Short mmCIF file of C-alpha atoms and ligand atoms in Angstrom, two decimals:
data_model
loop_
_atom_site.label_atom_id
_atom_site.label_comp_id
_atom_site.label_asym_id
_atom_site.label_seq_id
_atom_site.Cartn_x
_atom_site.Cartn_y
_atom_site.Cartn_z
CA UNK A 1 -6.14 -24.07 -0.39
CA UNK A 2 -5.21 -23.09 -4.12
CA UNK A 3 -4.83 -19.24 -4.09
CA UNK A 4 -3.79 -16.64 -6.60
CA UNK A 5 -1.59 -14.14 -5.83
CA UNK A 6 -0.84 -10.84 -7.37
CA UNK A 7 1.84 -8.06 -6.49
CA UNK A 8 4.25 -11.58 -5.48
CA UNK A 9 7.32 -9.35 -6.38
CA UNK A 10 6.51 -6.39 -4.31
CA UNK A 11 7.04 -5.72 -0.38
CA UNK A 12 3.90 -7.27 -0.05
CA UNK A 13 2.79 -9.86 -2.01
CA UNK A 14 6.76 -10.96 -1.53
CA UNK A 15 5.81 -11.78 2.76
CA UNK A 16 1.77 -12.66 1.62
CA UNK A 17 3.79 -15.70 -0.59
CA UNK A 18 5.95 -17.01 1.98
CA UNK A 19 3.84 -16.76 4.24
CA UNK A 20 1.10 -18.87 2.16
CA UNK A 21 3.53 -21.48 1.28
CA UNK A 22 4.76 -21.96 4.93
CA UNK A 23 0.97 -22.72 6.34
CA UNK A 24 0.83 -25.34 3.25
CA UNK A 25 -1.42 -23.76 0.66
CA UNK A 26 -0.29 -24.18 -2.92
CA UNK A 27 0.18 -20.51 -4.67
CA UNK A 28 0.00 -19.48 -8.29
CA UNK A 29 1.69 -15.73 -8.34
CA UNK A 30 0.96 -12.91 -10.91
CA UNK A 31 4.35 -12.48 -12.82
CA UNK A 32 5.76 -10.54 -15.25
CA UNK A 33 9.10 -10.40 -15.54
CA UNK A 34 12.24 -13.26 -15.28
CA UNK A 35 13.34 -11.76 -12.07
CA UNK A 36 9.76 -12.09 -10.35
CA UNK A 37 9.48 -15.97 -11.85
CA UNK A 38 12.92 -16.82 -9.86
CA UNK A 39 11.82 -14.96 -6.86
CA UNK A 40 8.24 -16.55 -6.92
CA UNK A 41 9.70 -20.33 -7.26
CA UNK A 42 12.73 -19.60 -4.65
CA UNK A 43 9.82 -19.42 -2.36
CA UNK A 44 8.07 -22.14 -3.00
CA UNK A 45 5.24 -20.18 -5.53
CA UNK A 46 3.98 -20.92 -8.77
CA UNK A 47 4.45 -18.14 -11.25
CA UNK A 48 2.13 -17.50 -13.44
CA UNK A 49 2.95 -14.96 -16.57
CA UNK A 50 0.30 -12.07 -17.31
CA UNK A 51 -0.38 -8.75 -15.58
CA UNK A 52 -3.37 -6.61 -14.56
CA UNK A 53 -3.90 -5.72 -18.51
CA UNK A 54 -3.92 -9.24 -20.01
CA UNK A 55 -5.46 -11.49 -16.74
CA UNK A 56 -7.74 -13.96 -17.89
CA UNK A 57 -9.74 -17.27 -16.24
CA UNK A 58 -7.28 -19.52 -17.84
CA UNK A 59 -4.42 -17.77 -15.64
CA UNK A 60 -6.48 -18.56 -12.31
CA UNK A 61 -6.99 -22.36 -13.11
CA UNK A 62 -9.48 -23.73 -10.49
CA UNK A 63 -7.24 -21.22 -7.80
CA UNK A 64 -10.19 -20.84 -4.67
CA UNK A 65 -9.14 -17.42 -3.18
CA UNK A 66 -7.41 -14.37 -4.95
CA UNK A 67 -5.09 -12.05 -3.18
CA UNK A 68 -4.87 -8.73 -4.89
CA UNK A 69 -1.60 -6.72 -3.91
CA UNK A 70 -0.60 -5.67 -7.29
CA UNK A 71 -0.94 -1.66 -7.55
CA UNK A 72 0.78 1.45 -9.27
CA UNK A 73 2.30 2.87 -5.68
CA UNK A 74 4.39 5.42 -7.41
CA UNK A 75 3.66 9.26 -6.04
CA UNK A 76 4.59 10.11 -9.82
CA UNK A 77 3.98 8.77 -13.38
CA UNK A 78 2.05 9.18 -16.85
CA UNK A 79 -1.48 11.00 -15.62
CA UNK A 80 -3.34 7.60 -16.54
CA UNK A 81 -0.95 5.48 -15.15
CA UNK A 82 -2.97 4.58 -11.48
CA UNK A 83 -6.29 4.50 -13.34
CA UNK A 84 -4.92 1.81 -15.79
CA UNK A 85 -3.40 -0.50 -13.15
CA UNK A 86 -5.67 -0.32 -10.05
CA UNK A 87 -8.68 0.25 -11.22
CA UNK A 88 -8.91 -0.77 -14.65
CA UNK A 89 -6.39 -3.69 -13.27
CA UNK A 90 -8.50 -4.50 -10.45
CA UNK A 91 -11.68 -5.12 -12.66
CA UNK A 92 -9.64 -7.21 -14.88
CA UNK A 93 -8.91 -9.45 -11.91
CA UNK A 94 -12.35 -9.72 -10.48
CA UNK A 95 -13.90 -10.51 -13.74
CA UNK A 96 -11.09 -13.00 -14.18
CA UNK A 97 -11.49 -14.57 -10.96
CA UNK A 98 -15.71 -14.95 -11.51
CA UNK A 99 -15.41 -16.44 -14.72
CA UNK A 100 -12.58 -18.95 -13.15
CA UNK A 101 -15.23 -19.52 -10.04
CA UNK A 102 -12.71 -18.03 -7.75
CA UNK A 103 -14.50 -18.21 -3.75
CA UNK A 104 -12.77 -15.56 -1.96
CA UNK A 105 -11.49 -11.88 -3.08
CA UNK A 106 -8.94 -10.43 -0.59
CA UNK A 107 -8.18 -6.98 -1.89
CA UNK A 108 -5.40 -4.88 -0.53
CA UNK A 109 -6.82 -1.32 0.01
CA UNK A 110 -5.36 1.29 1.90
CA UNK A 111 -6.64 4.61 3.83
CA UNK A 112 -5.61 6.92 0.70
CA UNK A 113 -8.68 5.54 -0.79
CA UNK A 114 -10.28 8.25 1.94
CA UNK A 115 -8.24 11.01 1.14
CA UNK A 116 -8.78 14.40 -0.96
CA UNK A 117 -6.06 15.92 0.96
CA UNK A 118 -7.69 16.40 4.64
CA UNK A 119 -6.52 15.43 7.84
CA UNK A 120 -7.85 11.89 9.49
CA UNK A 121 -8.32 11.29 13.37
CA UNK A 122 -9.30 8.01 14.47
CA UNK A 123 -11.25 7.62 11.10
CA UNK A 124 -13.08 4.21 10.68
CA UNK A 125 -14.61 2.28 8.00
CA UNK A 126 -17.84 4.20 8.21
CA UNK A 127 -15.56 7.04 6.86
CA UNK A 128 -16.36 7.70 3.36
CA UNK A 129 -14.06 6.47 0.50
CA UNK A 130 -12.79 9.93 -2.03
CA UNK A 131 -13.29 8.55 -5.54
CA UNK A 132 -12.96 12.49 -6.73
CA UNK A 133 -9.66 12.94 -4.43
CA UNK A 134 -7.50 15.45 -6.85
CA UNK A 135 -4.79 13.11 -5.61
CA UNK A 136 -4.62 10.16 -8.86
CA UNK A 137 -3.52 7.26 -6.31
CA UNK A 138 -6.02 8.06 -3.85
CA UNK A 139 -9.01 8.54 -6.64
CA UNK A 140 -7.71 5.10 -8.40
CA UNK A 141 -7.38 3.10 -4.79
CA UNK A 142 -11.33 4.56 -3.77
CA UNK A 143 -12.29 3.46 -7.31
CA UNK A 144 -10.73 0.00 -7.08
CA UNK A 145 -12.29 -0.54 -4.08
CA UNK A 146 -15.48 0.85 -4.97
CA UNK A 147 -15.00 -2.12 -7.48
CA UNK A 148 -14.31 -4.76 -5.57
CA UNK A 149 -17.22 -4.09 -2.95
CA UNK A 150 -19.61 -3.96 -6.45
CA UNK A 151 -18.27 -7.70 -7.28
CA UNK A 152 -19.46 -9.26 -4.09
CA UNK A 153 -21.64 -11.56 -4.58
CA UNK A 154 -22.96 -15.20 -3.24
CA UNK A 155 -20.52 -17.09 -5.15
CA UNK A 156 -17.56 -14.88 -5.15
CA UNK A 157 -17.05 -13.19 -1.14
CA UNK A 158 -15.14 -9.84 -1.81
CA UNK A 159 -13.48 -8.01 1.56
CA UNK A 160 -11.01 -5.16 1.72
CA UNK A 161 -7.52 -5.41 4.02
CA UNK A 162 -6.86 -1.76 4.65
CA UNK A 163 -2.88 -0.92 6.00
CA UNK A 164 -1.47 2.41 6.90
CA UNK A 165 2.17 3.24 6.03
CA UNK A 166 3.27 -0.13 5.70
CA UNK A 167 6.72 -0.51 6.73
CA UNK A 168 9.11 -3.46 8.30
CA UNK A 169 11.76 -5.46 6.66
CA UNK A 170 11.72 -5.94 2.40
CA UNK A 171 10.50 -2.36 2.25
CA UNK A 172 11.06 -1.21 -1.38
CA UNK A 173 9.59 2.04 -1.26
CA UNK A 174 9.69 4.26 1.70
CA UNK A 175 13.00 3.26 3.29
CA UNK A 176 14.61 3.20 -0.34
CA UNK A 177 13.39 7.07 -0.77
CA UNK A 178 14.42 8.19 2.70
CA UNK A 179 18.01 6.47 1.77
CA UNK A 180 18.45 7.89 -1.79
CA UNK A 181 16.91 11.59 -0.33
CA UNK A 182 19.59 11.10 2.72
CA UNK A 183 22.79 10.09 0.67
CA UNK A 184 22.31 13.61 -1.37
CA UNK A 185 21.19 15.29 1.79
CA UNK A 186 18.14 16.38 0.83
CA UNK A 187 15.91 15.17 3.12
CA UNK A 188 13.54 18.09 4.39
CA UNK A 189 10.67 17.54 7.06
CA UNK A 190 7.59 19.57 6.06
CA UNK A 191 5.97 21.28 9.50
CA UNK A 192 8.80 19.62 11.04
CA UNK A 193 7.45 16.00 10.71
CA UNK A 194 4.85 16.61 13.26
CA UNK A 195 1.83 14.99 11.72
CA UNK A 196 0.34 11.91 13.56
CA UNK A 197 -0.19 8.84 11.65
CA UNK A 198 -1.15 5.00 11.93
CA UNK A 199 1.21 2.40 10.39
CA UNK A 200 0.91 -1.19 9.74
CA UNK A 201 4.33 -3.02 10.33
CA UNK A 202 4.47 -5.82 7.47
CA UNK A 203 4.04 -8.51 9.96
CA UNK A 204 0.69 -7.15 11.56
CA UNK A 205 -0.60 -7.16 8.02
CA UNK A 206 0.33 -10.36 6.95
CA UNK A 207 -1.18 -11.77 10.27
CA UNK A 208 -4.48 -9.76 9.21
CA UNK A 209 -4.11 -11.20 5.24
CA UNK A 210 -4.27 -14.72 7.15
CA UNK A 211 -6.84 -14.19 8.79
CA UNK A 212 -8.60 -12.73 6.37
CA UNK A 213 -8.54 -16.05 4.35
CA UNK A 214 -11.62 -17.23 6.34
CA UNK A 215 -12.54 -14.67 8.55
CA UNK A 216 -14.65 -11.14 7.64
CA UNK A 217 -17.84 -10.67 5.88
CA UNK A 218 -17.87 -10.17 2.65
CA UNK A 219 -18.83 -6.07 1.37
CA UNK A 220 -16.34 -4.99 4.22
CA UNK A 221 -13.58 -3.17 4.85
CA UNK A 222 -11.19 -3.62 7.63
CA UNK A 223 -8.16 -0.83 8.83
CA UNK A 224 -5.39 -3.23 10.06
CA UNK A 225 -3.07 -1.00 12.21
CA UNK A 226 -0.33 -0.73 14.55
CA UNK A 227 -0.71 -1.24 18.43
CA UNK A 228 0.02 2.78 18.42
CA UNK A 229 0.06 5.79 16.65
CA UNK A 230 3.38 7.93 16.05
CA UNK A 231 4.56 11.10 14.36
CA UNK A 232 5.35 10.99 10.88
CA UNK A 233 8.90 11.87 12.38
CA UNK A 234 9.15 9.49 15.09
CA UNK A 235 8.35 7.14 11.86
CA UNK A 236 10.81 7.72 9.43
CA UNK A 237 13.53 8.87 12.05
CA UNK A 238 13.07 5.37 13.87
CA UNK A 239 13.56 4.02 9.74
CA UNK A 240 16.39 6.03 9.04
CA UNK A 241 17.85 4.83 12.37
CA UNK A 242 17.85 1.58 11.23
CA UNK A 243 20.09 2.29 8.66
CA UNK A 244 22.32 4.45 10.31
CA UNK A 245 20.95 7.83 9.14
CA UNK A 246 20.69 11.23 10.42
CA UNK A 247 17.91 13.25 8.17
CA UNK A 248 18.85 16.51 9.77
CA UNK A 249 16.59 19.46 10.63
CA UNK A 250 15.76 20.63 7.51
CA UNK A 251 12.15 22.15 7.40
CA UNK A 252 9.68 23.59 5.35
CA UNK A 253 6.52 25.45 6.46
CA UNK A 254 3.74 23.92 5.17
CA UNK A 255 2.22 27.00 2.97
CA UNK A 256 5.81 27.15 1.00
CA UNK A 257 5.90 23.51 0.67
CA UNK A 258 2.43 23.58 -1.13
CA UNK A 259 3.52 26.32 -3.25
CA UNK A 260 6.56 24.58 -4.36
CA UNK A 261 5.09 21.13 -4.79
CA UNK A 262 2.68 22.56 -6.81
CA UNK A 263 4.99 24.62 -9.18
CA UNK A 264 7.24 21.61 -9.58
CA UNK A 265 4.30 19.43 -10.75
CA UNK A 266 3.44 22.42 -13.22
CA UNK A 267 6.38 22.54 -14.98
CA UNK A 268 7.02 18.74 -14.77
CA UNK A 269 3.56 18.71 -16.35
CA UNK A 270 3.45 21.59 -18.84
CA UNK A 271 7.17 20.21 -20.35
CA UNK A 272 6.10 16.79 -20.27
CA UNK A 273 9.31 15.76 -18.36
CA UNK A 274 9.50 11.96 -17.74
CA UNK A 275 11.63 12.48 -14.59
CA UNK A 276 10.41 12.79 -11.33
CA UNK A 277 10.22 16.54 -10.12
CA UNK A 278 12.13 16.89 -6.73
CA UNK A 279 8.34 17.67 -4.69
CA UNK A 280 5.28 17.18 -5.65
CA UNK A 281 1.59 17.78 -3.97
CA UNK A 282 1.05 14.29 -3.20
CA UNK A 283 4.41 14.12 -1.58
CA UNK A 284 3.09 17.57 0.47
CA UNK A 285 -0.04 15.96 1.43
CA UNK A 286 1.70 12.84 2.88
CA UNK A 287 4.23 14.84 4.32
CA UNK A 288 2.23 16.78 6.10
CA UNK A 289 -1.23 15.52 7.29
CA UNK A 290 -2.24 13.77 10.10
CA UNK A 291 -3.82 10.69 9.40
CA UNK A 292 -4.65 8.17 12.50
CA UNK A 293 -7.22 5.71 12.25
CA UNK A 294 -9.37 2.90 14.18
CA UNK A 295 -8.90 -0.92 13.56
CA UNK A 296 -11.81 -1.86 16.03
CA UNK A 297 -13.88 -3.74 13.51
CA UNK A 298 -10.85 -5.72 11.98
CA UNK A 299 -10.24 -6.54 15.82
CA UNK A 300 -13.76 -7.82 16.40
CA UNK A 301 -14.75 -9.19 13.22
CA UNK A 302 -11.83 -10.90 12.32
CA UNK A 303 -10.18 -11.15 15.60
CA UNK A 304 -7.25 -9.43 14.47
CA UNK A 305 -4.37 -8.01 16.97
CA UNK A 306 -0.96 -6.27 16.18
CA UNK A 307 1.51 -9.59 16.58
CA UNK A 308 4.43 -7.16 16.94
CA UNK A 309 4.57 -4.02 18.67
CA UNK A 310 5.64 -0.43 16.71
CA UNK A 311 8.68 -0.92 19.18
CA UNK A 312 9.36 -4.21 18.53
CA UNK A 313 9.44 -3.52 15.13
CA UNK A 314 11.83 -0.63 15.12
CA UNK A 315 14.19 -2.57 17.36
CA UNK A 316 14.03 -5.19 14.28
CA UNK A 317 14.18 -3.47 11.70
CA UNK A 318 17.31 -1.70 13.53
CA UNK A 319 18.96 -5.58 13.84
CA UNK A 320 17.83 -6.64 10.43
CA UNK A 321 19.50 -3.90 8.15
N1 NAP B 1 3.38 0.38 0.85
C1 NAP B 1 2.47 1.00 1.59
O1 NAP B 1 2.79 1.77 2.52
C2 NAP B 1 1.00 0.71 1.37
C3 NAP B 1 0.07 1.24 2.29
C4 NAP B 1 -1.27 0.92 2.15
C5 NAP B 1 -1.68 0.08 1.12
N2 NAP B 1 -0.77 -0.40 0.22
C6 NAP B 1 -1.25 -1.29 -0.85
O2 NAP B 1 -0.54 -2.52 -0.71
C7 NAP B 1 -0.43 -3.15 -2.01
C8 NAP B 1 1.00 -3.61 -2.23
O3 NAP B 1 1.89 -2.52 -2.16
P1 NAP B 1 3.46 -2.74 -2.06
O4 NAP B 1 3.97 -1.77 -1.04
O5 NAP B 1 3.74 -4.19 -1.91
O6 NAP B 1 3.91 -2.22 -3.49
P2 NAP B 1 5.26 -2.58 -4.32
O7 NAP B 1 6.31 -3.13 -3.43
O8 NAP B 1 5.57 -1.38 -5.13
O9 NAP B 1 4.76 -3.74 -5.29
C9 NAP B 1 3.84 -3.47 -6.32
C10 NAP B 1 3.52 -4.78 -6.99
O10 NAP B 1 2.53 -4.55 -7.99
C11 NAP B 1 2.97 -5.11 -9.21
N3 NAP B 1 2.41 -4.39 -10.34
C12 NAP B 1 2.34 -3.05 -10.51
N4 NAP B 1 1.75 -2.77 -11.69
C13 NAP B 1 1.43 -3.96 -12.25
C14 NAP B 1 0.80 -4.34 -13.47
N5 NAP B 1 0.37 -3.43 -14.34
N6 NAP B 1 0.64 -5.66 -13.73
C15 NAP B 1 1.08 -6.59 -12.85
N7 NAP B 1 1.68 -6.30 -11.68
C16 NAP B 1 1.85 -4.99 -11.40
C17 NAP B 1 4.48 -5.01 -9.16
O11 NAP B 1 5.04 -5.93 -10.09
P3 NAP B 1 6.49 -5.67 -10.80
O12 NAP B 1 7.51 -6.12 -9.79
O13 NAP B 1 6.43 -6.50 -12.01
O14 NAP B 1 6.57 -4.19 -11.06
C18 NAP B 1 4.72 -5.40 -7.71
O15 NAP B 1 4.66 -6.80 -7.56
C19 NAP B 1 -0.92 -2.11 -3.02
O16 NAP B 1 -2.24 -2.48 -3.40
C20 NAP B 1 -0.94 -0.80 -2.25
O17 NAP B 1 -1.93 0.07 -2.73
C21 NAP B 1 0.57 -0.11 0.33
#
């Protein structure tokens, strides 16, 4: 199959590619920068150059499916930054991919796209999505989904992937922060870590995105998770481990943490600071909810099972790094 790719550079669009190129489809990936071009033809991709703001037809060619990975993950950035890139970005890419005749929309959601800063137990897709959440990712990731279920159609089948806390090896976010917060030992757990969540180790999801290329209706949404859940410290302890890292006993009780997320944002805010300020509410929220979810319709509909355990994964991860 011909399929279009975007995100190719990131944690994962980067394991979607290979492993695209390695069951013998031909990809064209989303690129825009020199370093993503080299990283997209060392394996085996076609890059393509244009982004989520200038994606036309012409870029798709006669491409049959579209994978949709590219997002604005940051927890911090210019106020309009997620609405610009995931959902103005993902309506750029579906209109791009009707007009081109594209078959098949795989779009990589995620559970924020439910949250407005609650907690989550066992939540499934009947759960509904928070396109109000005060929280700018979650709002945009509801909205782009919210999107992407309105482009369904007859000629152009439109599902949603949903991960968890995606984590494994080529990790360029979470691990990366946990590192950079450890080396200037300022790692702090917030209710001492004790929030249960999901997770989706990068291999479970990548099994899910290939199944995904024929399997699932299309209008759906499907939580691909983890054979178990954890606590958020059991998480990013068993992370941390992998590199060797001790993040201490710091703690924060949750009501202070709040406060101070929220004051940091303020001021980051009110004096327009481009930095990033040390906490800030989404961080909080993350930090501190639980958040554990079902995957029984991904497992029926689209026969989907975890191929690697959490502790599998954790014992990788631990070889890999
Ligand atoms: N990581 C998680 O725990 C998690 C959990 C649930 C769902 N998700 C979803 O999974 C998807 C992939 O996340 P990830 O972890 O792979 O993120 P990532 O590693 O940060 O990669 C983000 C990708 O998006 C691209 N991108 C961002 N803004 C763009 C723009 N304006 N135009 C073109 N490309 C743009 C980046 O390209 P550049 O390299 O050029 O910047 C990069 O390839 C996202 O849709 C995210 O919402 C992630």
């Amino acid at each position: 199959m011909k399929i279009f790719l975007t995100g190719a550079s990131g944690f994962v669009g980067k394991a979607a590619l290979a492993m695209l190129v390695d069951r013998g489809h031909e990809v064209v990936a989303m690129s825009r920068r020199a370093e993503s071009d080299q990283l997209i033809k060392s394996l085996g991709g076609r890059p393509e150059r244009c982004d989520l703001e200038s994606i036309k037809a012409e870029h798709l060619g006669d491409c049959e499916l579209v994978i949709h990975s590219a997002a604005y993950v940051e927890a911090w950035g210019p106020k309009d930054a997620w609405f610009k890139a995931n959902v103005l970005g993902t309506e750029n890419v579906l209109k791009a991919a009707k007009q081109a005749g594209v078959k098949r929309f795989i779009h990589i959601g995620t559970e924020a796209g439910l949250v407005h800063g609650q907690d989550l137990f066992k939540a499934d897709e009947h759960y509904p999505l928070a396109p109000d959440s005060p929280y700018p990712y979650c709002a945009s990731k509801a909205q782009a989904e919210q999107s992407v279920m309105a482009a369904n159609s007859a000629e152009m089948t439109c599902l949603v992937i949903r991960p968890r806390l995606i984590w494994g090896p080529g990790d360029q976010t979470l691990l990366p922060a946990i590192e950079q917060m450890c080396e200037r030992n300022a790692w702090v757990w917030i209710n001492h870590g004790k929030a249960m969540t999901s997770s989706t180790h990068i291999d479970n999801l990548i099994h899910a995105i290939e199944l995904a290329l024929t399997k699932g209706e299309g209008g759906e949404a499907y939580f691909v998770l983890d054979d178990a859940d954890h606590s958020l410290r059991q998480m990013i302890e068993g992370m941390a481990a992998s590199k060797n890292l001790e993040l201490g006993n710091k703690n924060l009780p949750l009501w202070f943490a709040e406060a101070l997320g929220a004051l940091c944002e303020g001021m980051w805010r009110l004096l327009n600071l481009s930095s990033e300020p040390p906490l800030n509410k989404y961080a909080v929220m993350v930090m501190s909810r639980n958040c554990t979810l079902d995957d029984s319709k991904a497992r029926k509909a689209l026969g989907y099972s975890p191929i690697i355990s959490w502790q599998e994964g954790m014992a990788q991860l631990g070889k890999a790094h």
